[in-house]
Coordinates of C-alpha atoms in Angstrom, one line a residue:
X1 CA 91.9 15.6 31.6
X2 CA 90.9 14.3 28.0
X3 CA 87.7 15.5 26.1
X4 CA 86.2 11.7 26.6
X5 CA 86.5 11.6 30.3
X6 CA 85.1 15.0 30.4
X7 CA 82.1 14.2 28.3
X8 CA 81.4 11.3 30.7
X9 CA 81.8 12.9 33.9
X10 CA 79.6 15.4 32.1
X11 CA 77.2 13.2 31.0
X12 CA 76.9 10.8 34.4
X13 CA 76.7 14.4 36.1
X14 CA 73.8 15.2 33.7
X15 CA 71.5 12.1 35.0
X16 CA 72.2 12.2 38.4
X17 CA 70.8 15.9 38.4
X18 CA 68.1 14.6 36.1
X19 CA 69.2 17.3 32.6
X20 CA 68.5 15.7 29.4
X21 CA 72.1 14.2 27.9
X22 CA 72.2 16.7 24.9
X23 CA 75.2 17.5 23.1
X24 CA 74.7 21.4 24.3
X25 CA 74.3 20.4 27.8
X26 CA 77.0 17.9 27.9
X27 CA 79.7 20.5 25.8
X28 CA 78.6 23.1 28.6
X29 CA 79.1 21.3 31.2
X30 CA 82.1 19.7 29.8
X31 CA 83.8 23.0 28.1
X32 CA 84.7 21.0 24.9
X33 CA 83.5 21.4 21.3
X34 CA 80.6 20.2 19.4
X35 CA 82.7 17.5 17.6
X36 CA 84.1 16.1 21.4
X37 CA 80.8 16.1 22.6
X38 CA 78.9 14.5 19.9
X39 CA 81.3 11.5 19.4
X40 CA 82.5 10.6 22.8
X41 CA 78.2 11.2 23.8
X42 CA 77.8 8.6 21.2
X43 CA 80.5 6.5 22.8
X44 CA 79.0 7.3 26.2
X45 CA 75.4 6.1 25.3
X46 CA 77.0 2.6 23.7
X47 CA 78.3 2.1 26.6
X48 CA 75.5 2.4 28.8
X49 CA 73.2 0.5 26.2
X50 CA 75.4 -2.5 26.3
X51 CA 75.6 -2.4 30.7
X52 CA 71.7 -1.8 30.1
X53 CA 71.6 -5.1 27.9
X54 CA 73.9 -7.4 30.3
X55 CA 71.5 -6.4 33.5
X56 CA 69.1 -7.5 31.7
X57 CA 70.2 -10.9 30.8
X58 CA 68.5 -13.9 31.3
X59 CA 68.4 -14.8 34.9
X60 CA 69.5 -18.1 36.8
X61 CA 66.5 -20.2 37.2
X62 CA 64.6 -20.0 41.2
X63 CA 64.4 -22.9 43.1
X64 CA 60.4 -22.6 43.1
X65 CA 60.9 -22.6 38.9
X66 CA 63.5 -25.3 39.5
X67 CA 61.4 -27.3 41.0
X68 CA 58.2 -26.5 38.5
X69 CA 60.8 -27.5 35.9
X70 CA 61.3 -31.0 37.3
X71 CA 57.0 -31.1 36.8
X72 CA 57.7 -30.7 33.0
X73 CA 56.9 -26.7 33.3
X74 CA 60.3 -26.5 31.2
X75 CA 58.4 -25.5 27.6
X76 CA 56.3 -22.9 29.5
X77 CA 59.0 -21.0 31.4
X78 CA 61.1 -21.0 27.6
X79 CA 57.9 -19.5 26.2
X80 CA 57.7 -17.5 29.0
X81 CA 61.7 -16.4 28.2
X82 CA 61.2 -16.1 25.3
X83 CA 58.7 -13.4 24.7
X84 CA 60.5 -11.4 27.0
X85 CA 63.2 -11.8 25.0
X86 CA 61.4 -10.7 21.6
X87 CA 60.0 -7.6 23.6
X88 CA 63.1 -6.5 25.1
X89 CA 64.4 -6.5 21.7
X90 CA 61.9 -5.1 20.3
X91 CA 62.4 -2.0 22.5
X92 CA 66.3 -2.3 22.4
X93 CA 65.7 -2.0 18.2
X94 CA 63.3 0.7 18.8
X95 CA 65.6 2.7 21.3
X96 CA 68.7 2.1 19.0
X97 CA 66.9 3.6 16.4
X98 CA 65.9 6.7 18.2
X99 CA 69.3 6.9 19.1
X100 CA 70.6 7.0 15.8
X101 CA 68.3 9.6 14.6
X102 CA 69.2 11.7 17.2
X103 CA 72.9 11.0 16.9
X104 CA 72.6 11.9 13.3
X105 CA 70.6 15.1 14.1
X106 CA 73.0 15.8 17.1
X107 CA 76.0 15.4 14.5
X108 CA 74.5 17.4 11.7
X109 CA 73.8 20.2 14.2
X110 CA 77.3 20.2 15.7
X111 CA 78.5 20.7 12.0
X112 CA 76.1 23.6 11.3
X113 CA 77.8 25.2 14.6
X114 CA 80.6 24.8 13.9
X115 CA 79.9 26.1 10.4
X116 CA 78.0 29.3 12.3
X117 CA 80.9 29.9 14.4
X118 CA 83.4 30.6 11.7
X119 CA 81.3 32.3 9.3
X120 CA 80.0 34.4 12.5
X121 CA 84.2 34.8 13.0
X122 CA 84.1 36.3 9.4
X123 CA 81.4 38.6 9.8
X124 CA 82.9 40.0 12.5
X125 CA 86.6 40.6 10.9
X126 CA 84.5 42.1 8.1
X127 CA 82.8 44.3 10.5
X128 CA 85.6 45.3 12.4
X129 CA 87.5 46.0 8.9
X130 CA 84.1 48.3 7.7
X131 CA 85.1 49.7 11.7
X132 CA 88.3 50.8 10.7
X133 CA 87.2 51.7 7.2
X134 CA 84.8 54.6 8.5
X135 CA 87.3 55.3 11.1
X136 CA 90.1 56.2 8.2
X137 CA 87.6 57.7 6.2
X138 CA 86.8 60.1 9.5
X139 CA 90.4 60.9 9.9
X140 CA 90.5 61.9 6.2
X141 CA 87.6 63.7 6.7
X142 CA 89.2 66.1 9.7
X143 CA 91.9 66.5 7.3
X144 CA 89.9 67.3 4.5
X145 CA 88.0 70.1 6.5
X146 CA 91.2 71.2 8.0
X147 CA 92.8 71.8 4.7
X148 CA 89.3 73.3 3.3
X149 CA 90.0 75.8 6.4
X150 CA 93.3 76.8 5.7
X151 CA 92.4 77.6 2.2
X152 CA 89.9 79.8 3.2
X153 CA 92.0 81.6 5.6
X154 CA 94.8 81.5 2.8
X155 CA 92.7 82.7 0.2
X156 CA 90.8 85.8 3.1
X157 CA 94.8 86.7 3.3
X158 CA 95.4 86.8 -0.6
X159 CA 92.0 88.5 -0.8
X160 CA 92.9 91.5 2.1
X161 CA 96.7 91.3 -0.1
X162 CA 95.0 91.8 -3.3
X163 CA 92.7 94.7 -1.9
X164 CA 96.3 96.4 -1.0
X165 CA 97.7 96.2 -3.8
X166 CA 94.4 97.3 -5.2
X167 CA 95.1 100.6 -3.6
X168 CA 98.5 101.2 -4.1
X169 CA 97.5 100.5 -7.9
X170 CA 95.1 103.4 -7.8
X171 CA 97.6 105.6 -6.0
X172 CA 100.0 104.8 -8.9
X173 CA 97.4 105.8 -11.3
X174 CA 96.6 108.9 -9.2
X175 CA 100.7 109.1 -9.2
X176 CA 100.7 108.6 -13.0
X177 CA 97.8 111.3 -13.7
X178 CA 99.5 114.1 -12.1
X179 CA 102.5 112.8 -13.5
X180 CA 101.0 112.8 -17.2
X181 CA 99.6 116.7 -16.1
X182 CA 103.6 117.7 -15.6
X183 CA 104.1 116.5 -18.7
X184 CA 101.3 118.5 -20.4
X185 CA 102.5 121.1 -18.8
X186 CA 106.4 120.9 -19.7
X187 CA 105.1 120.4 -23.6
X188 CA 103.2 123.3 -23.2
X189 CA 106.5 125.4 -21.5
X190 CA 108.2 123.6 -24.2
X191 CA 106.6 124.9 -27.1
X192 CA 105.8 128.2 -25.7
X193 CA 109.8 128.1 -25.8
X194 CA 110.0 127.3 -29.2
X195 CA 107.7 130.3 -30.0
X196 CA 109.4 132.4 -28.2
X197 CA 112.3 131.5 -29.7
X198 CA 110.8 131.9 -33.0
X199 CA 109.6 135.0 -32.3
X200 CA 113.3 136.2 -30.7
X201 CA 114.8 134.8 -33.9
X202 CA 112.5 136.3 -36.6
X203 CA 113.3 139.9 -34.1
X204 CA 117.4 139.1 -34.3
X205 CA 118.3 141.6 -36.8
X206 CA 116.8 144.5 -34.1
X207 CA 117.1 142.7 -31.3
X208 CA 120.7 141.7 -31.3
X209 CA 120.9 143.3 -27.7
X210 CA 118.6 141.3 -26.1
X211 CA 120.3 138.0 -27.6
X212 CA 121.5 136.6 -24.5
X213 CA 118.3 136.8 -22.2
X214 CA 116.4 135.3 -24.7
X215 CA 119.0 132.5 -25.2
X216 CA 119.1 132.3 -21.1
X217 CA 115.3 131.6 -21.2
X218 CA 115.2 129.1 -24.3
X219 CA 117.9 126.8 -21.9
X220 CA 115.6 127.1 -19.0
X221 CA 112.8 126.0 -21.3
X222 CA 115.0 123.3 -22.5
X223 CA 115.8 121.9 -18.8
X224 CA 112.2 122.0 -17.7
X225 CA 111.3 120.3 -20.5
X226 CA 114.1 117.0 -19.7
X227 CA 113.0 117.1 -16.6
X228 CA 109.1 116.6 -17.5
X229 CA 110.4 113.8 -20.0
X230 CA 112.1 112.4 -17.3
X231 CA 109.7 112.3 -14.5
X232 CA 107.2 111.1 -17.2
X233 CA 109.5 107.9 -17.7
X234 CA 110.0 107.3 -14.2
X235 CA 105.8 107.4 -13.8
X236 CA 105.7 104.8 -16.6
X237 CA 107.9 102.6 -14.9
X238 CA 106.3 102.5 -11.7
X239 CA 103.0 102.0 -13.4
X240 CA 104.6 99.1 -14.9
X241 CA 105.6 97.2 -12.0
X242 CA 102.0 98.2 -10.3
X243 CA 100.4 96.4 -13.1
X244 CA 103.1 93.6 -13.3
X245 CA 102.5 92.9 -9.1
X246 CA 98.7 93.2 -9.8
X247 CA 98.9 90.6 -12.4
X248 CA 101.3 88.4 -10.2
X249 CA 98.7 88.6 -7.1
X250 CA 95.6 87.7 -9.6
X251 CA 97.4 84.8 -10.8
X252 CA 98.1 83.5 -6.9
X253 CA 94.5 84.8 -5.5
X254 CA 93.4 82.2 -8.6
X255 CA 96.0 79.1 -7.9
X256 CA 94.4 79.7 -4.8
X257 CA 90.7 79.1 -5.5
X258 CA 91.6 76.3 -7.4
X259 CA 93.3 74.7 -4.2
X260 CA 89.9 75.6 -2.5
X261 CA 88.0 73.8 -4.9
X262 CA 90.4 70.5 -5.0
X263 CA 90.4 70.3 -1.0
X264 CA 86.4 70.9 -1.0
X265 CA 86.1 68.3 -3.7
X266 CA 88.4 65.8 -1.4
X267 CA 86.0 66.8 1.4
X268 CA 82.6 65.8 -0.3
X269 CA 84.6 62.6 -1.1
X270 CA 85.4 61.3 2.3
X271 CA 82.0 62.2 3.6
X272 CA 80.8 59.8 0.2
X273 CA 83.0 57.1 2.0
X274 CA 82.2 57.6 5.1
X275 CA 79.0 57.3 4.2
X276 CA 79.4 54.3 2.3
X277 CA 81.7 52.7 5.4
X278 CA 78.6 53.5 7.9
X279 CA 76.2 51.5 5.5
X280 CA 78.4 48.8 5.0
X281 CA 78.9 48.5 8.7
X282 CA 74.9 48.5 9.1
X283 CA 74.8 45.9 6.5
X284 CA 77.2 43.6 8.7
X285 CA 75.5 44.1 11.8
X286 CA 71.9 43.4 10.4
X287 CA 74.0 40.2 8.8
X288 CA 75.5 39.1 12.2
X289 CA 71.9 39.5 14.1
X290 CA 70.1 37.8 11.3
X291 CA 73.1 34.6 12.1
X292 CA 72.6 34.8 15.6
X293 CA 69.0 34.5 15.5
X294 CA 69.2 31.7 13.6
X295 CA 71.8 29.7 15.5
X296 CA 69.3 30.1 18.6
X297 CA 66.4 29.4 17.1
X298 CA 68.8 25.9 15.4
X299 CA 70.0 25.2 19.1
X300 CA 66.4 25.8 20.7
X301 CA 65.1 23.0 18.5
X302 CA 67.8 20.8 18.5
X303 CA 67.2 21.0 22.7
X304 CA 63.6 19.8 22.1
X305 CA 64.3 17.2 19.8
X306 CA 67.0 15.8 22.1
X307 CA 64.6 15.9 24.9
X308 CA 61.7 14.6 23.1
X309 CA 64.0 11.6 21.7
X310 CA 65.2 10.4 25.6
X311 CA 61.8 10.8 26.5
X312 CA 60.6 8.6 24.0
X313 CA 63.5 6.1 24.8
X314 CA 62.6 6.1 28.5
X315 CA 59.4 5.3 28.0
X316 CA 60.8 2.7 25.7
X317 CA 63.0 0.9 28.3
X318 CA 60.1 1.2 30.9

């Protein structure tokens, strides 16, 4: 079925149940737009003004009139038609005229529905958009706290392999201290030997006997004293490496921080933007509320001035 034999049915329907013929009523009823209702209600009302205006044509003549006529009453019953005539066009001018304001008001409102409708469709793709805005800026959020998390956890486990390393350091050192005491000792062996020596040398000329134990004892010296210089090199080395893995965990414990720090600064921003997302989405609501009131309160008065204006024409045509 068409919108225009909708909005009659619709509107024929209205004053049999004895509802004002608005455009709201009649686009309820009918389940069409505001631009179908308002031009085929226009349409509708024509229509009904002009059956209006033929029923209330000039009649035939009575026979009792007929017969008046023949008594030369002819100029009184013209009068008489005549003034009828002025009033009921009178009150045909003066309900077309109400009509046409109304139709106007009717059409301007249907406009600014219209209008309302697709700027409230707007509002609520923005909203829905600010929606999924806070919603990404959540998820980034999660993410952000989880990777906060597993830099703390990562750095607790750098910090627990630093502290070990820490130690093993200090046992080096311990390592290296005794070491370093071996040492003093094999330079003090060493030049105990080179007295001794001295001493065996300076005593040769009597001592020529005892040449070969005091040669025996100077090698002994010697080997005790390789071995020292040895060990000593060996503690150096490990020292070495101790201080070199030290160094390497340092630099990691501090790579690490500075991962801490980026993911805690990425944290404080998606709260910022989920902050922001929430206050826009507040902004649209208030915004959509604010529209909504104002397209009741637009279609409350619209209703009265309807009403009032088929009141007025009613009393009009009576």
């Amino acid at each position: 079925m068409r919108d225009r034999e909708r909005v009659f049915q619709a509107a024929e329907a209205l004053t049999a149940d004895g509802v004002a013929v608005t455009v709201t009523n009649v686009r309820e009823r009918a389940g069409c737009s505001n631009a179908a209702a308002t031009k085929y209600l226009r349409e509708w009302r024509d229509t009904k003004a002009a059956e209006d205006e033929a029923r209330q044509a000039l009649p035939d003549l009575p026979p009792a009139v007929t017969a008046l006529v023949d008594r030369g009453l002819d100029a009184l019953w013209g009068a008489a038609v005549e003034v009828a005539r002025s009033e009921h066009e009178a009150a045909a001018a003066a309900q077309d005229e109400a009509l046409t304001a109304v139709v106007g008001e009717a059409d301007a409102l249907a406009a600014r529905v219209d209008e309302a409708d697709a700027e409230l469709a707007q509002f609520r793709a923005v909203l829905e958009s600010a929606r999924e805005y806070a919603r990404s800026a959540e998820e980034e959020r999660a993410t952000a706290e989880k990777e906060r998390a597993d830099a703390v956890a990562a750095s607790a486990r750098l910090e627990g392999d630093l502290s070990t390393v820490r130690q093993a350091l200090d046992a080096a050192r311990d390592e290296l201290v005794r070491e370093r005491s071996a040492t003093v000792a094999a330079e003090r062996a060493r030049s105990d030997a080179e007295a001794a020596r001295a001493q065996a040398e300076g005593a040769a000329v009597g001592l020529r006997e005892s040449l070969a134990d005091v040669r025996a004892a100077l090698e002994a010296a010697r080997s005790d004293a390789a071995q020292a210089h040895r060990d000593r090199g060996a503690a150096e080395a490990a020292r070495s490496a101790a201080e070199a893995s030290v160094a390497r965990l340092e630099g990691e414990l501090s790579a690490s921080r500075e991962a801490l720090e980026s993911a805690r600064g990425q944290a404080a921003e998606a709260e910022q933007a989920r902050m922001a997302a929430i206050a826009a989405q507040s902004r649209a609501e208030g915004t959509a509320a604010g529209l909504r009131e104002a397209l009741e309160s637009a279609a409350a008065g619209a209703r009265a001035g309807s009403s009032d204006a088929g009141e007025h024409a009613e009393v009009s045509s009576r």
